[in-house]
XYZ file of N, CA and C in Angstrom:
195
model
N -62.569 -102.933 12.554
C -61.544 -101.912 12.530
C -60.474 -102.331 11.530
N -60.027 -101.368 10.781
C -59.015 -101.678 9.774
C -57.632 -101.743 10.398
N -56.727 -102.388 9.687
C -55.367 -102.539 10.205
C -54.645 -101.200 10.289
N -55.010 -100.230 9.446
C -54.354 -98.923 9.516
C -54.702 -98.209 10.822
N -55.922 -98.372 11.303
C -56.310 -97.757 12.572
C -55.567 -98.396 13.741
N -55.383 -99.697 13.682
C -54.641 -100.395 14.731
C -53.189 -99.927 14.723
N -52.598 -99.797 13.534
C -51.218 -99.310 13.445
C -51.101 -97.900 14.005
N -52.051 -97.035 13.685
C -52.017 -95.670 14.210
C -52.152 -95.665 15.731
N -52.934 -96.566 16.280
C -53.057 -96.663 17.735
C -51.745 -97.090 18.377
N -51.011 -97.952 17.699
C -49.720 -98.394 18.215
C -48.676 -97.294 18.055
N -48.731 -96.565 16.945
C -47.715 -95.560 16.636
C -47.908 -94.245 17.401
N -49.119 -93.930 17.812
C -49.392 -92.640 18.457
C -48.522 -92.360 19.677
N -48.346 -93.294 20.605
C -47.488 -92.996 21.759
C -46.040 -92.682 21.383
N -45.557 -93.301 20.292
C -44.186 -93.044 19.862
C -44.013 -91.638 19.292
N -45.108 -90.985 18.965
C -45.049 -89.603 18.488
C -45.358 -88.608 19.600
N -46.352 -88.911 20.412
C -46.828 -87.930 21.388
C -45.907 -87.813 22.602
N -45.301 -88.915 23.043
C -44.427 -88.856 24.218
C -43.172 -88.017 23.938
N -42.452 -88.248 22.835
C -41.314 -87.367 22.554
C -41.728 -85.910 22.337
N -42.900 -85.692 21.756
C -43.379 -84.330 21.547
C -43.509 -83.585 22.871
N -44.102 -84.222 23.856
C -44.250 -83.585 25.174
C -42.879 -83.426 25.838
N -42.034 -84.440 25.732
C -40.695 -84.344 26.325
C -39.879 -83.212 25.709
N -39.874 -83.127 24.397
C -39.057 -82.119 23.719
C -39.583 -80.710 23.946
N -40.905 -80.523 23.902
C -41.447 -79.173 24.067
C -41.367 -78.680 25.502
N -41.190 -79.576 26.456
C -41.074 -79.154 27.848
C -39.616 -79.052 28.306
N -38.674 -79.270 27.393
C -37.258 -79.219 27.727
C -36.678 -77.829 27.464
N -36.141 -77.213 28.503
C -35.481 -75.907 28.356
C -34.227 -76.042 27.498
N -33.531 -77.160 27.615
C -32.303 -77.398 26.856
C -32.576 -77.421 25.346
N -33.692 -78.026 24.957
C -34.015 -78.144 23.533
C -34.758 -76.911 23.021
N -35.749 -76.449 23.767
C -36.626 -75.383 23.284
C -36.192 -73.978 23.700
N -35.343 -73.891 24.729
C -34.916 -72.574 25.184
C -36.073 -71.762 25.728
N -36.210 -70.539 25.260
C -37.261 -69.648 25.769
C -38.659 -70.055 25.298
N -38.749 -70.952 24.338
C -40.035 -71.383 23.799
C -40.602 -72.619 24.504
N -39.957 -73.022 25.568
C -40.414 -74.170 26.365
C -41.839 -73.911 26.870
N -42.654 -74.958 26.902
C -44.029 -74.794 27.372
C -44.053 -74.547 28.876
N -45.096 -73.895 29.329
C -45.251 -73.596 30.751
C -45.555 -74.873 31.537
N -45.313 -74.829 32.825
C -45.487 -76.011 33.673
C -46.920 -76.529 33.633
N -47.907 -75.631 33.689
C -49.300 -76.093 33.689
C -49.663 -76.729 32.346
N -49.079 -76.248 31.257
C -49.326 -76.854 29.945
C -48.673 -78.229 29.886
N -47.476 -78.345 30.476
C -46.786 -79.640 30.515
C -47.620 -80.667 31.262
N -48.191 -80.271 32.408
C -49.026 -81.203 33.180
C -50.270 -81.616 32.394
N -50.904 -80.662 31.741
C -52.071 -81.002 30.919
C -51.684 -81.921 29.760
N -50.527 -81.670 29.165
C -50.062 -82.519 28.069
C -49.806 -83.943 28.549
N -49.195 -84.095 29.722
C -48.942 -85.439 30.249
C -50.237 -86.149 30.614
N -51.198 -85.406 31.166
C -52.496 -86.017 31.497
C -53.179 -86.505 30.219
N -53.183 -85.653 29.182
C -53.783 -86.042 27.906
C -53.045 -87.231 27.295
N -51.726 -87.248 27.417
C -50.923 -88.349 26.877
C -51.266 -89.659 27.568
N -51.353 -89.642 28.884
C -51.682 -90.865 29.634
C -53.071 -91.362 29.250
N -54.028 -90.456 29.129
C -55.385 -90.852 28.744
C -55.392 -91.463 27.341
N -54.719 -90.806 26.401
C -54.680 -91.321 25.028
C -53.986 -92.676 24.941
N -52.891 -92.841 25.647
C -52.178 -94.126 25.622
C -53.048 -95.219 26.244
N -53.716 -94.919 27.351
C -54.588 -95.907 27.991
C -55.741 -96.302 27.066
N -56.345 -95.320 26.414
C -57.437 -95.631 25.482
C -56.941 -96.439 24.291
N -55.741 -96.150 23.817
C -55.182 -96.918 22.706
C -54.875 -98.351 23.108
N -54.363 -98.537 24.310
C -54.123 -99.902 24.795
C -55.433 -100.661 24.895
N -56.462 -100.006 25.408
C -57.784 -100.623 25.497
C -58.297 -101.012 24.110
N -58.141 -100.107 23.132
C -58.576 -100.381 21.770
C -57.829 -101.559 21.165
N -56.532 -101.608 21.387
C -55.736 -102.714 20.853
C -56.160 -104.036 21.486
N -56.376 -104.035 22.794
C -56.805 -105.259 23.471
C -58.189 -105.701 22.994
N -59.057 -104.749 22.713
C -60.370 -105.091 22.158
C -60.233 -105.691 20.764
N -59.370 -105.111 19.956
C -59.189 -105.584 18.583
C -58.609 -106.993 18.566
N -57.671 -107.278 19.453
C -57.060 -108.605 19.527
C -58.048 -109.613 20.084
N -59.000 -109.169 20.859
C -60.015 -110.065 21.398
C -59.819 -110.409 22.851
N -58.868 -109.752 23.513
C -58.628 -110.009 24.930
C -59.747 -109.397 25.769
N -60.219 -108.239 25.377
C -61.323 -107.570 26.078
C -62.531 -107.505 25.167
N -63.698 -107.478 25.798
C -64.924 -107.349 24.998
C -65.676 -106.133 25.419
């Protein structure tokens, strides 16, 4: 695996978590706020992606095989 892929795995949570937070905020988005069921799906997808990225990073470092 190249170092750019590892960096993207580390950087992805820093982009996706604020994205879900901001789009689900009535204060920030107003009437364009995402619906509750979309927010739940977004958080589920975020948790899965972050967990898979942590697994990938641990594999790359050699902690997991």
